[in-house]
Amino acid sequence: MSGITVIIPTHNRTRYLEEAVKSVLSQTVPATEIILVNDGSQVEHHEELDRIQRMSGIIRRFDNKTSLGVSSSRNIGLENATGDFICFLDDDDVLLEDFFEKALDVFQDEVKIDALITRTEVLDDGAPKNYRRRHVENLIQERFSYYGDIDENTAGFFLTYCPMIHSFLFRRSVFDVLRFDPNLKYGEDIFLWITMLQSNVTYKKVDWVGAKVRIHGANLSTNVGYDVKIKFLEKLDETAYVTRPKDKQLLYVRYFYWLFMLGDFRMFNYLMKALIYPSAFFKYLWFYIKVRLSAISSE
């Protein structure tokens, strides 16, 4: 086994990009290449992008003339990747230095798996414990205590734990025909991971931390509206990739919650569907209530 490609899309956020790139360059088992996809960043960022690219000869850069979005940028990275393994890293997050070493050991021991999923922790950079930070801390560290262990080779796992994109290491072969959907502005990664289940991709979850996420006001996933999030659920529902009854119920719980936040009366339809398994429904709601109460108490 050899060759790891790290794909990093970036758009007007060179402030954190250098740290992200350094976390790849400092791996105990080095990456073969870093594909940096500049997604139409404004001209004032180009000098810094040039400087970061000169940090290592393994960095290859592709420039989108206009912003195509994170999905299209990752797809450009996939089209040009040469490594046997693929890692996706956002431009404001970091990998732990032994991530690749430990991950490749797992792949060597378990040759039938296609993708590894590690845990993620919040990057402690002195930021205040605002709502967004507490939300992600709870999301990553406490969901198991609410929902218990769920098989990682089910749609329900991804709908419940929403593992972050940098916590994966994939065999390159799983992307022979699969790509991110550029029409989704939220949940494009989770949609692809669930789609992969239909292609018999096998996941392996491990209980060690592979990466850290930085929480700040410009996080894309926490700044989209519920109307955008609903589109992710609608597409997932249309594809019929979520088939197991309990997985469907998790989908309906999310529908209800996001429609409720929008004040959309369709929420009552999904409330009835979500209550098929009331224990999971109330666990989901209590989880979010607790997160919000924690945020209020920390202010």
Coordinates of C-alpha atoms in Angstrom, one line a residue:
M1 CA 0.0 0.0 0.0
S2 CA 1.3 3.4 -0.9
G3 CA 0.4 6.8 -2.1
I4 CA -2.0 9.2 -0.3
T5 CA -3.6 12.2 -2.0
V6 CA -5.0 14.9 0.2
I7 CA -7.5 17.2 -1.5
I8 CA -7.9 20.7 0.0
P9 CA -10.5 23.1 -1.6
T10 CA -10.0 26.7 -0.5
H11 CA -12.0 29.9 -1.2
N12 CA -10.9 33.3 0.3
R13 CA -9.6 31.6 3.5
T14 CA -5.8 31.6 3.4
R15 CA -5.8 32.6 7.1
Y16 CA -5.9 29.0 8.2
L17 CA -4.8 27.3 5.0
E18 CA -1.1 27.2 5.9
E19 CA -1.8 25.3 9.2
A20 CA -4.0 22.8 7.3
V21 CA -1.2 22.2 4.8
K22 CA 1.5 21.9 7.5
S23 CA -0.6 19.2 9.3
V24 CA -0.4 17.1 6.1
L25 CA 3.4 17.8 5.6
S26 CA 4.1 16.8 9.2
Q27 CA 2.6 13.3 9.0
T28 CA 4.7 10.5 10.3
V29 CA 3.8 8.6 7.1
P30 CA 4.0 11.4 4.4
A31 CA 1.3 12.0 1.8
T32 CA 2.3 11.5 -1.8
E33 CA 0.6 14.7 -3.0
I34 CA -1.5 17.6 -1.8
I35 CA -4.0 18.8 -4.4
L36 CA -4.9 22.4 -3.6
V37 CA -8.0 23.6 -5.4
N38 CA -8.3 27.4 -5.4
D39 CA -12.1 27.9 -5.8
G40 CA -12.0 31.4 -7.4
S41 CA -10.4 33.2 -4.5
Q42 CA -10.2 36.9 -4.8
V43 CA -6.9 38.3 -6.2
E44 CA -5.7 39.6 -2.7
H45 CA -5.3 35.9 -1.7
H46 CA -3.2 34.8 -4.7
E47 CA 0.2 35.9 -3.2
E48 CA -0.5 33.9 -0.1
L49 CA -1.6 30.9 -2.2
D50 CA 1.6 31.1 -4.2
R51 CA 3.7 31.2 -1.0
I52 CA 1.8 28.2 0.5
Q53 CA 2.2 26.2 -2.7
R54 CA 6.0 26.8 -2.6
M55 CA 6.1 25.1 0.9
S56 CA 6.5 21.7 -0.7
G57 CA 7.1 20.1 -4.1
I58 CA 4.2 17.7 -3.5
I59 CA 1.6 20.5 -3.6
R60 CA -0.2 20.7 -6.9
R61 CA -2.6 23.6 -7.4
F62 CA -5.6 24.0 -9.6
D63 CA -7.3 27.4 -10.0
N64 CA -11.0 27.8 -10.7
K65 CA -11.6 31.1 -12.5
T66 CA -14.8 31.6 -10.6
S67 CA -16.2 29.9 -7.5
L68 CA -17.7 26.5 -8.5
G69 CA -18.4 25.4 -4.9
V70 CA -16.8 22.9 -2.6
S71 CA -18.3 19.8 -4.3
S72 CA -17.0 20.7 -7.8
S73 CA -13.6 21.6 -6.3
R74 CA -13.3 18.2 -4.6
N75 CA -14.4 16.5 -7.8
I76 CA -11.5 18.4 -9.6
G77 CA -9.2 17.0 -7.0
L78 CA -10.5 13.5 -7.6
E79 CA -10.1 13.8 -11.3
N80 CA -6.4 14.6 -10.8
A81 CA -5.5 12.4 -7.9
T82 CA -2.8 9.8 -8.3
G83 CA -2.7 8.3 -4.8
D84 CA -4.0 4.9 -3.8
F85 CA -5.8 6.5 -0.9
I86 CA -7.8 9.8 -0.7
C87 CA -8.2 12.2 2.2
F88 CA -10.3 15.3 2.1
L89 CA -9.3 18.2 4.3
D90 CA -11.1 21.6 4.6
D91 CA -8.8 24.7 4.5
D92 CA -9.4 25.6 8.2
D93 CA -9.0 22.1 9.8
V94 CA -6.0 20.0 10.7
L95 CA -4.9 16.3 10.8
L96 CA -3.2 14.8 13.7
E97 CA 0.4 13.9 12.8
D98 CA -0.1 10.1 13.1
F99 CA -3.4 9.9 11.3
F100 CA -2.1 8.3 8.1
E101 CA 0.3 5.9 9.9
K102 CA -2.5 4.6 12.1
A103 CA -5.0 4.5 9.3
L104 CA -2.8 2.5 6.9
D105 CA -2.1 0.0 9.7
V106 CA -5.9 -0.7 9.9
F107 CA -6.1 -1.0 6.1
Q108 CA -3.2 -3.5 6.2
D109 CA -4.9 -5.6 8.9
E110 CA -8.4 -5.4 7.3
V111 CA -7.9 -5.7 3.6
K112 CA -11.6 -5.9 2.8
I113 CA -12.5 -2.4 4.0
D114 CA -12.8 0.5 1.6
A115 CA -13.0 3.5 4.0
L116 CA -11.8 4.3 7.5
I117 CA -13.7 6.7 9.9
T118 CA -11.9 8.2 12.8
R119 CA -13.2 10.4 15.6
T120 CA -12.9 14.2 15.4
E121 CA -12.3 16.8 18.1
V122 CA -12.7 20.5 18.3
L123 CA -9.5 22.5 17.7
D124 CA -8.8 24.4 20.9
D125 CA -7.5 27.7 19.6
G126 CA -8.7 29.9 22.4
A127 CA -12.1 30.7 20.7
P128 CA -15.0 31.5 23.1
K129 CA -17.4 28.6 23.8
N130 CA -20.2 30.0 21.7
Y131 CA -23.2 28.1 20.4
R132 CA -21.4 26.7 17.3
R133 CA -18.4 25.4 19.3
R134 CA -20.6 23.7 21.9
H135 CA -22.8 22.3 19.2
V136 CA -19.9 20.5 17.5
E137 CA -18.3 19.4 20.8
N138 CA -21.6 17.7 21.7
L139 CA -22.1 16.4 18.2
I140 CA -18.7 14.7 18.2
Q141 CA -18.2 13.7 21.8
E142 CA -21.6 13.0 23.3
R143 CA -23.9 11.5 20.6
F144 CA -22.9 8.0 21.5
S145 CA -24.3 8.5 25.0
Y146 CA -27.6 9.6 23.4
Y147 CA -28.0 7.1 20.6
G148 CA -25.7 4.2 21.4
D149 CA -23.6 2.4 18.9
I150 CA -24.9 2.2 15.3
D151 CA -23.5 0.0 12.6
E152 CA -21.3 2.3 10.4
N153 CA -22.4 0.4 7.3
T154 CA -26.0 1.8 7.5
A155 CA -27.5 5.1 6.4
G156 CA -28.6 5.6 10.0
F157 CA -25.0 5.9 11.2
F158 CA -24.4 8.8 8.9
L159 CA -27.7 10.5 9.6
T160 CA -27.0 10.2 13.4
Y161 CA -23.3 11.0 13.8
C162 CA -22.6 13.1 10.7
P163 CA -18.9 12.2 10.7
M164 CA -16.8 15.1 9.3
I165 CA -15.2 14.8 6.0
H166 CA -11.6 15.0 7.3
S167 CA -12.2 12.0 9.5
F168 CA -12.2 9.6 6.5
L169 CA -9.5 7.9 4.6
F170 CA -10.7 6.1 1.4
R171 CA -9.3 3.7 -1.1
R172 CA -9.0 5.6 -4.4
S173 CA -11.0 2.8 -6.2
V174 CA -14.3 3.8 -4.5
F175 CA -14.3 7.1 -6.6
D176 CA -13.9 5.3 -9.9
V177 CA -17.5 6.4 -10.8
L178 CA -18.8 8.3 -7.7
R179 CA -18.5 12.0 -7.2
F180 CA -19.9 14.8 -5.0
D181 CA -23.2 16.3 -6.1
P182 CA -22.5 20.0 -7.0
N183 CA -26.1 20.9 -6.7
L184 CA -26.1 20.2 -2.9
K185 CA -24.9 23.1 -0.8
Y186 CA -25.3 21.2 2.5
G187 CA -24.8 17.5 3.3
E188 CA -23.1 16.7 0.0
D189 CA -20.5 14.6 1.8
I190 CA -23.1 12.6 3.9
F191 CA -25.2 12.1 0.7
L192 CA -22.1 10.6 -1.1
W193 CA -21.2 8.3 1.9
I194 CA -24.8 6.9 1.9
T195 CA -24.7 6.6 -1.9
M196 CA -21.5 4.5 -1.5
L197 CA -23.4 2.0 0.6
Q198 CA -25.4 1.2 -2.5
S199 CA -22.1 0.3 -4.3
N200 CA -21.2 -2.0 -1.4
V201 CA -18.4 0.2 -0.1
T202 CA -17.4 -1.1 3.4
Y203 CA -16.7 1.3 6.2
K204 CA -14.7 0.7 9.4
K205 CA -15.1 3.0 12.4
V206 CA -12.3 3.4 14.9
D207 CA -12.2 5.0 18.3
W208 CA -9.2 7.3 18.0
V209 CA -9.0 10.9 16.9
G210 CA -7.6 11.5 13.4
A211 CA -8.3 15.2 12.9
K212 CA -9.5 18.4 14.6
V213 CA -12.1 20.9 13.4
R214 CA -11.9 24.6 13.8
I215 CA -15.1 26.4 14.8
H216 CA -15.5 30.0 13.7
G217 CA -18.1 32.3 12.3
A218 CA -17.4 31.5 8.7
N219 CA -17.9 27.7 8.8
L220 CA -19.9 26.9 5.7
S221 CA -22.0 24.1 7.2
T222 CA -23.2 26.1 10.2
N223 CA -24.1 29.2 8.2
V224 CA -26.6 27.6 5.7
G225 CA -30.3 28.0 6.3
Y226 CA -32.7 25.3 7.1
D227 CA -34.2 25.7 3.6
V228 CA -30.9 24.6 2.1
K229 CA -30.6 21.7 4.5
I230 CA -34.1 20.5 3.5
K231 CA -32.9 20.1 -0.1
F232 CA -30.3 17.5 1.2
L233 CA -33.1 15.5 2.9
E234 CA -35.4 15.8 -0.1
K235 CA -32.7 14.4 -2.5
L236 CA -31.9 11.6 -0.1
D237 CA -35.5 10.7 0.3
E238 CA -36.0 10.8 -3.5
T239 CA -33.2 8.4 -4.2
A240 CA -34.6 5.7 -1.8
Y241 CA -31.2 5.0 -0.5
V242 CA -32.5 5.1 3.1
T243 CA -34.6 1.9 3.3
R244 CA -34.3 0.4 6.8
P245 CA -37.3 1.4 9.0
K246 CA -35.2 2.9 11.8
D247 CA -33.0 4.8 9.3
K248 CA -36.1 6.2 7.6
Q249 CA -37.3 7.3 11.0
L250 CA -34.1 9.2 11.6
L251 CA -34.6 10.9 8.2
Y252 CA -38.1 11.9 9.2
V253 CA -37.0 13.2 12.6
R254 CA -34.6 15.6 10.8
Y255 CA -37.3 16.6 8.4
F256 CA -39.6 17.5 11.3
Y257 CA -37.0 19.4 13.2
W258 CA -35.8 21.5 10.2
L259 CA -39.4 22.1 9.0
F260 CA -40.3 23.2 12.5
M261 CA -37.4 25.7 12.5
L262 CA -38.7 27.0 9.2
G263 CA -42.3 27.2 10.5
D264 CA -43.4 25.0 7.6
F265 CA -46.7 23.2 8.3
R266 CA -45.4 20.1 6.5
M267 CA -43.7 19.3 9.8
F268 CA -46.8 17.7 11.1
N269 CA -46.7 15.1 8.3
Y270 CA -43.2 14.2 9.3
L271 CA -44.0 14.3 13.0
M272 CA -46.4 11.4 12.5
K273 CA -43.8 9.4 10.6
A274 CA -41.0 10.2 13.1
L275 CA -43.1 9.0 16.0
I276 CA -43.1 5.4 14.7
Y277 CA -40.1 5.0 17.0
P278 CA -40.8 7.5 19.8
S279 CA -37.6 6.8 21.8
A280 CA -35.3 7.9 19.0
F281 CA -37.5 10.9 18.3
F282 CA -37.3 12.2 21.8
K283 CA -33.6 11.4 22.1
Y284 CA -33.0 13.6 19.0
L285 CA -35.0 16.5 20.4
W286 CA -33.5 16.3 23.8
F287 CA -30.0 16.3 22.3
Y288 CA -30.6 19.6 20.6
I289 CA -32.4 21.1 23.6
K290 CA -29.5 20.2 25.8
V291 CA -27.0 21.7 23.3
R292 CA -28.9 25.0 23.3
L293 CA -29.3 25.1 27.1
S294 CA -25.5 24.5 27.3
A295 CA -24.9 27.4 25.0
I296 CA -27.1 29.7 27.0
S297 CA -25.4 28.7 30.3
S298 CA -21.9 29.3 28.9
E299 CA -22.7 32.9 27.7

